[in-house]
Amino acid sequence: MKCRKCGKKALVNLKAYRISLCGDCFLEFYRRIVERSIKKYRIFKNDDKILVAVSGGKDSSAMASVLRELGHDFELLHIDLGIYDYSKDSRDKVKELSKLIEKSLHILELRDYGFTISEVKGKKCSICGTAKRYIMNRFARENRFTVIATGHTAEDITAFYLKNIAGGQKEYSEKLLPRTEPFDERVVARTRPIFEMSEKENMIYAILKNLPLKLEECPFAPNPDWKEIVYEIERRKPGFVKNFVRGIAVEQHRFEKKYCSICGEVSTREICSFCRIRSRFISSK
Ligand code: SF4
Ligand code: ZN
């Protein structure tokens, strides 16, 4: 198999695009797609101060690396969730990444808010998600960042969308837009610069760029049921995921504006979900 662009020996075959590429041409192809998404969907504004959230995994590391290659100025944020060795390893990897791409790194610890994910009983992932969003938003706002970039992939977005539709909660799909503008001054805008890229493409990019990667999964990762469905559709209909995320057109859903009576952050209820989680831990200690 030969590279479609330069004729050298191909290294990767991207079924979604029906194209085979050598390593160098793949990297160029990857950069071009991300660059085009950023322009087309106005993912960043000229005067944005960008905070890039990194976990140590392939997707967010690939995002940080490609944003740097495209000449964006930004800082990195990592949240240590307190998940045994997994968190320690993640932390080591983001530190290596920050050195490699020469971007400054902020590390925050969930422990400082009174609990860790290891201590959570029951729905760890949903609490983890709430905690990450809360801490990222607060840190970004207090440090005058105007936008937070997260490494959501095309599969993440497709799975999230299908799950919400199936659960009758289409309004949550506003979280899937390439850029979500804040509905309140206490909320920082969110972007998903690699929303068109698949996990496989991120992995190939990360390997070819020799990025430091944490390969093991979080010990609390649930069965990726919706993801499995998405993988299966993609296997049968190559290109589905890419077309799906491009085709998503969602209305900006406006929540009623309220502030948490404990911490003052924006909340849809009297007490925000993060403070409700914290109070459970604090009262049990
Ligand atoms: Fe948090 Fe682990 Fe669940 Fe990811 S898999 S949301 S890191 S608990
Ligand atoms: Zn080539």
mmCIF file of C-alpha atoms and ligand atoms in Angstrom:
data_model
loop_
_atom_site.group_PDB
_atom_site.id
_atom_site.type_symbol
_atom_site.label_atom_id
_atom_site.label_comp_id
_atom_site.label_asym_id
_atom_site.label_seq_id
_atom_site.Cartn_x
_atom_site.Cartn_y
_atom_site.Cartn_z
ATOM 1 C CA MET A 1 0.000 0.000 0.000
ATOM 2 C CA LYS A 2 1.366 3.391 -0.956
ATOM 3 C CA CYS A 3 0.848 6.818 0.614
ATOM 4 C CA ARG A 4 -1.827 8.665 -1.358
ATOM 5 C CA LYS A 5 0.059 11.954 -0.992
ATOM 6 C CA CYS A 6 3.717 11.156 -1.597
ATOM 7 C CA GLY A 7 3.839 7.590 -2.904
ATOM 8 C CA LYS A 8 6.106 6.290 -0.124
ATOM 9 C CA LYS A 9 5.148 3.164 1.814
ATOM 10 C CA ALA A 10 1.903 3.816 3.686
ATOM 11 C CA LEU A 11 1.812 3.363 7.442
ATOM 12 C CA VAL A 12 -1.848 3.992 8.197
ATOM 13 C CA ASN A 13 -5.099 3.276 6.484
ATOM 14 C CA LEU A 14 -7.913 5.655 7.446
ATOM 15 C CA LYS A 15 -11.132 3.948 6.379
ATOM 16 C CA ALA A 16 -13.273 6.943 7.273
ATOM 17 C CA TYR A 17 -11.455 8.999 4.633
ATOM 18 C CA ARG A 18 -10.628 6.068 2.334
ATOM 19 C CA ILE A 19 -7.020 7.073 2.352
ATOM 20 C CA SER A 20 -3.644 5.479 3.156
ATOM 21 C CA LEU A 21 -0.797 7.675 4.325
ATOM 22 C CA CYS A 22 2.830 7.469 5.382
ATOM 23 C CA GLY A 23 3.771 8.793 8.843
ATOM 24 C CA ASP A 24 4.791 12.295 7.736
ATOM 25 C CA CYS A 25 1.770 12.769 5.505
ATOM 26 C CA PHE A 26 -0.509 11.505 8.298
ATOM 27 C CA LEU A 27 0.855 14.119 10.719
ATOM 28 C CA GLU A 28 0.285 16.824 8.130
ATOM 29 C CA PHE A 29 -3.224 15.503 7.436
ATOM 30 C CA TYR A 30 -4.068 15.476 11.173
ATOM 31 C CA ARG A 31 -2.805 19.032 11.671
ATOM 32 C CA ARG A 32 -4.760 20.271 8.677
ATOM 33 C CA ILE A 33 -8.048 18.806 9.896
ATOM 34 C CA VAL A 34 -7.655 20.322 13.368
ATOM 35 C CA GLU A 35 -6.623 23.663 11.882
ATOM 36 C CA ARG A 36 -9.663 23.641 9.605
ATOM 37 C CA SER A 37 -12.051 22.794 12.486
ATOM 38 C CA ILE A 38 -10.602 25.623 14.569
ATOM 39 C CA LYS A 39 -11.215 28.134 11.782
ATOM 40 C CA LYS A 40 -14.525 26.829 10.549
ATOM 41 C CA TYR A 41 -16.181 26.509 13.956
ATOM 42 C CA ARG A 42 -14.468 29.553 15.479
ATOM 43 C CA ILE A 43 -13.079 27.422 18.259
ATOM 44 C CA PHE A 44 -10.765 30.181 19.452
ATOM 45 C CA LYS A 45 -11.114 33.944 19.328
ATOM 46 C CA ASN A 46 -8.160 36.203 18.639
ATOM 47 C CA ASP A 47 -7.910 37.532 22.174
ATOM 48 C CA ASP A 48 -8.629 34.239 23.966
ATOM 49 C CA LYS A 49 -6.466 33.244 26.886
ATOM 50 C CA ILE A 50 -6.523 29.458 26.501
ATOM 51 C CA LEU A 51 -6.376 26.798 29.206
ATOM 52 C CA VAL A 52 -5.873 23.248 27.897
ATOM 53 C CA ALA A 53 -7.050 20.419 30.168
ATOM 54 C CA VAL A 54 -4.777 17.369 30.035
ATOM 55 C CA SER A 55 -5.198 13.951 31.630
ATOM 56 C CA GLY A 56 -2.011 12.219 30.484
ATOM 57 C CA GLY A 57 -3.979 10.106 27.970
ATOM 58 C CA LYS A 58 -3.588 10.045 24.192
ATOM 59 C CA ASP A 59 -6.474 12.353 23.286
ATOM 60 C CA SER A 60 -5.722 15.391 25.428
ATOM 61 C CA SER A 61 -1.966 14.977 24.878
ATOM 62 C CA ALA A 62 -2.441 14.880 21.109
ATOM 63 C CA MET A 63 -4.652 17.973 21.388
ATOM 64 C CA ALA A 64 -2.057 19.921 23.383
ATOM 65 C CA SER A 65 0.713 18.927 20.999
ATOM 66 C CA VAL A 66 -1.176 19.822 17.818
ATOM 67 C CA LEU A 67 -2.344 23.158 19.262
ATOM 68 C CA ARG A 68 1.267 24.013 19.940
ATOM 69 C CA GLU A 69 2.245 22.996 16.396
ATOM 70 C CA LEU A 70 -0.479 25.270 15.081
ATOM 71 C CA GLY A 71 1.078 28.139 17.004
ATOM 72 C CA HIS A 72 -1.509 28.661 19.743
ATOM 73 C CA ASP A 73 -0.474 30.158 23.027
ATOM 74 C CA PHE A 74 -1.866 28.343 26.074
ATOM 75 C CA GLU A 75 -1.225 26.850 29.504
ATOM 76 C CA LEU A 76 -1.970 23.333 30.711
ATOM 77 C CA LEU A 77 -4.182 22.236 33.584
ATOM 78 C CA HIS A 78 -4.182 18.792 35.169
ATOM 79 C CA ILE A 79 -6.469 17.683 37.989
ATOM 80 C CA ASP A 80 -5.158 14.974 40.304
ATOM 81 C CA LEU A 81 -8.243 12.944 41.164
ATOM 82 C CA GLY A 82 -6.614 10.851 43.878
ATOM 83 C CA ILE A 83 -7.007 7.480 42.117
ATOM 84 C CA TYR A 84 -4.077 5.496 43.573
ATOM 85 C CA ASP A 85 -1.126 4.864 41.216
ATOM 86 C CA TYR A 86 -3.217 5.801 38.214
ATOM 87 C CA SER A 87 -3.265 9.451 39.297
ATOM 88 C CA LYS A 88 0.440 9.401 40.120
ATOM 89 C CA ASP A 89 1.252 8.012 36.697
ATOM 90 C CA SER A 90 -1.055 10.524 34.986
ATOM 91 C CA ARG A 91 0.670 13.317 36.810
ATOM 92 C CA ASP A 92 4.143 12.127 35.762
ATOM 93 C CA LYS A 93 3.019 11.943 32.141
ATOM 94 C CA VAL A 94 1.547 15.455 32.032
ATOM 95 C CA LYS A 95 4.720 16.804 33.595
ATOM 96 C CA GLU A 96 6.773 15.153 30.829
ATOM 97 C CA LEU A 97 4.354 16.494 28.221
ATOM 98 C CA SER A 98 4.600 20.008 29.577
ATOM 99 C CA LYS A 99 8.398 19.877 29.294
ATOM 100 C CA LEU A 100 8.277 18.400 25.831
ATOM 101 C CA ILE A 101 5.892 20.971 24.382
ATOM 102 C CA GLU A 102 7.272 23.795 26.546
ATOM 103 C CA LYS A 103 3.979 24.929 28.028
ATOM 104 C CA SER A 104 3.489 25.772 31.673
ATOM 105 C CA LEU A 105 1.457 23.333 33.726
ATOM 106 C CA HIS A 106 -0.905 23.874 36.662
ATOM 107 C CA ILE A 107 -1.731 20.844 38.806
ATOM 108 C CA LEU A 108 -4.726 20.946 41.140
ATOM 109 C CA GLU A 109 -5.705 18.247 43.600
ATOM 110 C CA LEU A 110 -9.247 17.136 44.271
ATOM 111 C CA ARG A 111 -8.004 16.149 47.759
ATOM 112 C CA ASP A 112 -7.755 19.865 48.553
ATOM 113 C CA TYR A 113 -11.538 20.091 48.205
ATOM 114 C CA GLY A 114 -12.068 17.438 50.873
ATOM 115 C CA PHE A 115 -12.275 14.118 49.024
ATOM 116 C CA THR A 116 -10.771 11.909 46.324
ATOM 117 C CA ILE A 117 -12.436 9.781 43.640
ATOM 118 C CA SER A 118 -11.154 6.594 45.341
ATOM 119 C CA GLU A 119 -13.289 7.446 48.376
ATOM 120 C CA VAL A 120 -16.478 7.991 46.388
ATOM 121 C CA LYS A 121 -19.016 5.218 46.726
ATOM 122 C CA GLY A 122 -21.396 4.547 43.852
ATOM 123 C CA LYS A 123 -21.374 6.638 40.718
ATOM 124 C CA LYS A 124 -17.706 7.564 40.595
ATOM 125 C CA CYS A 125 -17.665 8.760 36.988
ATOM 126 C CA SER A 126 -20.540 11.136 37.296
ATOM 127 C CA ILE A 127 -19.069 12.657 40.467
ATOM 128 C CA CYS A 128 -15.646 12.751 38.839
ATOM 129 C CA GLY A 129 -17.103 14.590 35.838
ATOM 130 C CA THR A 130 -18.857 17.137 38.057
ATOM 131 C CA ALA A 131 -15.689 17.678 40.101
ATOM 132 C CA LYS A 132 -13.500 18.164 37.022
ATOM 133 C CA ARG A 133 -15.895 20.642 35.416
ATOM 134 C CA TYR A 134 -16.258 22.610 38.639
ATOM 135 C CA ILE A 135 -12.542 22.821 39.373
ATOM 136 C CA MET A 136 -11.610 23.644 35.769
ATOM 137 C CA ASN A 137 -14.165 26.420 35.523
ATOM 138 C CA ARG A 138 -13.237 27.969 38.824
ATOM 139 C CA PHE A 139 -9.518 27.828 38.191
ATOM 140 C CA ALA A 140 -9.920 29.222 34.665
ATOM 141 C CA ARG A 141 -12.093 32.117 35.804
ATOM 142 C CA GLU A 142 -9.951 33.021 38.792
ATOM 143 C CA ASN A 143 -6.873 33.063 36.579
ATOM 144 C CA ARG A 144 -8.524 35.044 33.786
ATOM 145 C CA PHE A 145 -8.556 32.344 31.138
ATOM 146 C CA THR A 146 -11.301 33.003 28.607
ATOM 147 C CA VAL A 147 -11.670 29.480 27.256
ATOM 148 C CA ILE A 148 -11.043 25.891 28.367
ATOM 149 C CA ALA A 149 -10.109 23.314 25.718
ATOM 150 C CA THR A 150 -10.882 19.655 26.414
ATOM 151 C CA GLY A 151 -9.845 16.563 24.452
ATOM 152 C CA HIS A 152 -13.281 15.179 23.595
ATOM 153 C CA THR A 153 -13.062 12.911 20.573
ATOM 154 C CA ALA A 154 -15.546 12.245 17.780
ATOM 155 C CA GLU A 155 -16.487 8.968 19.502
ATOM 156 C CA ASP A 156 -17.015 10.699 22.882
ATOM 157 C CA ILE A 157 -19.341 13.220 21.311
ATOM 158 C CA THR A 158 -21.286 10.682 19.265
ATOM 159 C CA ALA A 159 -21.718 8.358 22.273
ATOM 160 C CA PHE A 160 -22.781 11.237 24.523
ATOM 161 C CA TYR A 161 -25.292 12.437 21.964
ATOM 162 C CA LEU A 162 -26.828 9.005 21.390
ATOM 163 C CA LYS A 163 -27.012 8.377 25.131
ATOM 164 C CA ASN A 164 -28.785 11.662 25.740
ATOM 165 C CA ILE A 165 -31.223 11.138 22.911
ATOM 166 C CA ALA A 166 -31.982 7.633 24.187
ATOM 167 C CA GLY A 167 -32.459 9.021 27.693
ATOM 168 C CA GLY A 168 -34.786 11.784 26.472
ATOM 169 C CA GLN A 169 -32.359 14.535 27.418
ATOM 170 C CA LYS A 170 -31.457 16.118 24.150
ATOM 171 C CA GLU A 171 -30.977 19.484 25.851
ATOM 172 C CA TYR A 172 -27.645 18.271 27.241
ATOM 173 C CA SER A 173 -26.331 18.054 23.716
ATOM 174 C CA GLU A 174 -25.329 21.719 23.829
ATOM 175 C CA LYS A 175 -22.266 20.386 25.599
ATOM 176 C CA LEU A 176 -21.274 18.850 22.277
ATOM 177 C CA LEU A 177 -20.816 21.999 20.256
ATOM 178 C CA PRO A 178 -17.262 22.721 19.068
ATOM 179 C CA ARG A 179 -17.434 25.862 21.198
ATOM 180 C CA THR A 180 -19.909 26.602 23.954
ATOM 181 C CA GLU A 181 -20.225 30.212 24.956
ATOM 182 C CA PRO A 182 -20.788 30.995 28.626
ATOM 183 C CA PHE A 183 -24.368 31.685 29.677
ATOM 184 C CA ASP A 184 -23.121 33.573 32.709
ATOM 185 C CA GLU A 185 -20.078 35.653 33.556
ATOM 186 C CA ARG A 186 -18.965 33.084 36.115
ATOM 187 C CA VAL A 187 -18.768 30.398 33.452
ATOM 188 C CA VAL A 188 -15.763 30.139 31.148
ATOM 189 C CA ALA A 189 -16.312 29.202 27.466
ATOM 190 C CA ARG A 190 -15.520 25.609 26.520
ATOM 191 C CA THR A 191 -14.059 24.260 23.305
ATOM 192 C CA ARG A 192 -13.380 20.842 21.870
ATOM 193 C CA PRO A 193 -10.659 21.439 19.260
ATOM 194 C CA ILE A 194 -10.240 17.747 18.310
ATOM 195 C CA PHE A 195 -13.953 16.936 18.148
ATOM 196 C CA GLU A 196 -13.572 15.700 14.566
ATOM 197 C CA MET A 197 -10.666 13.386 15.367
ATOM 198 C CA SER A 198 -11.133 9.729 16.261
ATOM 199 C CA GLU A 199 -9.402 7.932 19.109
ATOM 200 C CA LYS A 200 -7.391 5.921 16.604
ATOM 201 C CA GLU A 201 -6.177 9.062 14.842
ATOM 202 C CA ASN A 202 -5.191 10.622 18.173
ATOM 203 C CA MET A 203 -3.317 7.477 19.135
ATOM 204 C CA ILE A 204 -1.411 7.366 15.832
ATOM 205 C CA TYR A 205 -0.565 11.056 16.132
ATOM 206 C CA ALA A 206 0.605 10.629 19.752
ATOM 207 C CA ILE A 207 2.786 7.625 18.886
ATOM 208 C CA LEU A 208 4.328 9.267 15.819
ATOM 209 C CA LYS A 209 5.079 12.380 17.878
ATOM 210 C CA ASN A 210 6.525 10.239 20.656
ATOM 211 C CA LEU A 211 4.349 11.875 23.298
ATOM 212 C CA PRO A 212 4.594 10.590 26.886
ATOM 213 C CA LEU A 213 1.402 8.566 27.351
ATOM 214 C CA LYS A 214 -0.374 6.870 30.177
ATOM 215 C CA LEU A 215 -1.706 3.734 28.538
ATOM 216 C CA GLU A 216 -3.601 1.985 31.316
ATOM 217 C CA GLU A 217 -7.247 2.818 31.839
ATOM 218 C CA CYS A 218 -8.683 4.357 34.959
ATOM 219 C CA PRO A 219 -9.475 1.458 37.343
ATOM 220 C CA PHE A 220 -12.995 2.882 37.699
ATOM 221 C CA ALA A 221 -13.728 3.140 33.987
ATOM 222 C CA PRO A 222 -17.216 1.743 33.436
ATOM 223 C CA ASN A 223 -18.222 -0.581 30.632
ATOM 224 C CA PRO A 224 -18.162 1.717 27.636
ATOM 225 C CA ASP A 225 -21.568 0.531 26.419
ATOM 226 C CA TRP A 226 -22.477 3.544 24.280
ATOM 227 C CA LYS A 227 -18.929 3.740 23.007
ATOM 228 C CA GLU A 228 -19.093 0.051 22.051
ATOM 229 C CA ILE A 229 -22.220 0.810 20.033
ATOM 230 C CA VAL A 230 -20.459 3.705 18.334
ATOM 231 C CA TYR A 231 -17.406 1.516 17.530
ATOM 232 C CA GLU A 232 -19.680 -1.114 16.069
ATOM 233 C CA ILE A 233 -21.526 1.347 13.819
ATOM 234 C CA GLU A 234 -18.203 2.781 12.700
ATOM 235 C CA ARG A 235 -16.895 -0.722 11.972
ATOM 236 C CA ARG A 236 -19.888 -1.406 9.749
ATOM 237 C CA LYS A 237 -20.159 2.065 8.253
ATOM 238 C CA PRO A 238 -16.707 3.650 8.149
ATOM 239 C CA GLY A 239 -16.989 7.440 8.271
ATOM 240 C CA PHE A 240 -20.213 7.433 10.321
ATOM 241 C CA VAL A 241 -18.685 9.057 13.418
ATOM 242 C CA LYS A 242 -16.991 11.812 11.488
ATOM 243 C CA ASN A 243 -20.113 12.657 9.540
ATOM 244 C CA PHE A 244 -22.200 12.465 12.692
ATOM 245 C CA VAL A 245 -20.167 14.998 14.659
ATOM 246 C CA ARG A 246 -19.994 17.329 11.688
ATOM 247 C CA GLY A 247 -23.711 17.060 11.249
ATOM 248 C CA ILE A 248 -24.664 17.731 14.827
ATOM 249 C CA ALA A 249 -26.593 20.938 14.956
ATOM 250 C CA VAL A 250 -27.912 21.701 18.364
ATOM 251 C CA GLU A 251 -29.758 24.608 19.761
ATOM 252 C CA GLN A 252 -28.168 26.522 22.532
ATOM 253 C CA HIS A 253 -30.198 25.523 25.523
ATOM 254 C CA ARG A 254 -30.543 28.174 28.175
ATOM 255 C CA PHE A 255 -30.679 27.042 31.747
ATOM 256 C CA GLU A 256 -32.326 29.134 34.378
ATOM 257 C CA LYS A 257 -29.589 31.129 36.081
ATOM 258 C CA LYS A 258 -28.947 30.576 39.791
ATOM 259 C CA TYR A 259 -25.996 30.716 42.142
ATOM 260 C CA CYS A 260 -25.071 28.079 44.713
ATOM 261 C CA SER A 261 -26.017 29.276 48.180
ATOM 262 C CA ILE A 262 -22.842 27.736 49.637
ATOM 263 C CA CYS A 263 -20.026 28.588 47.257
ATOM 264 C CA GLY A 264 -21.582 31.160 44.907
ATOM 265 C CA GLU A 265 -20.747 29.263 41.686
ATOM 266 C CA VAL A 266 -23.361 29.060 38.935
ATOM 267 C CA SER A 267 -25.799 26.242 39.555
ATOM 268 C CA THR A 268 -29.141 25.045 38.240
ATOM 269 C CA ARG A 269 -30.246 24.330 41.833
ATOM 270 C CA GLU A 270 -30.120 26.006 45.230
ATOM 271 C CA ILE A 271 -26.913 24.136 46.144
ATOM 272 C CA CYS A 272 -24.589 23.163 43.278
ATOM 273 C CA SER A 273 -23.842 19.491 42.610
ATOM 274 C CA PHE A 274 -20.222 19.890 43.728
ATOM 275 C CA CYS A 275 -21.162 21.302 47.126
ATOM 276 C CA ARG A 276 -23.732 18.529 47.552
ATOM 277 C CA ILE A 277 -21.006 15.957 46.917
ATOM 278 C CA ARG A 278 -18.574 17.704 49.276
ATOM 279 C CA SER A 279 -21.083 17.964 52.078
ATOM 280 C CA ARG A 280 -21.519 14.180 52.026
ATOM 281 C CA PHE A 281 -17.805 13.726 52.618
ATOM 282 C CA ILE A 282 -17.332 16.486 55.091
ATOM 283 C CA SER A 283 -20.263 15.377 57.243
ATOM 284 C CA SER A 284 -19.007 11.772 57.244
ATOM 285 C CA LYS A 285 -15.527 12.731 58.487
HETATM 286 FE FE1 SF4 B 1 -13.094 9.795 36.472
HETATM 287 FE FE2 SF4 B 1 -11.996 7.383 36.060
HETATM 288 FE FE3 SF4 B 1 -14.598 7.736 35.605
HETATM 289 FE FE4 SF4 B 1 -12.779 8.886 33.990
HETATM 290 S S1 SF4 B 1 -13.157 6.659 34.265
HETATM 291 S S2 SF4 B 1 -14.613 9.871 34.814
HETATM 292 S S3 SF4 B 1 -11.154 9.385 35.450
HETATM 293 S S4 SF4 B 1 -13.554 7.895 37.580
HETATM 294 ZN ZN ZN B 2 3.393 10.294 2.294
#
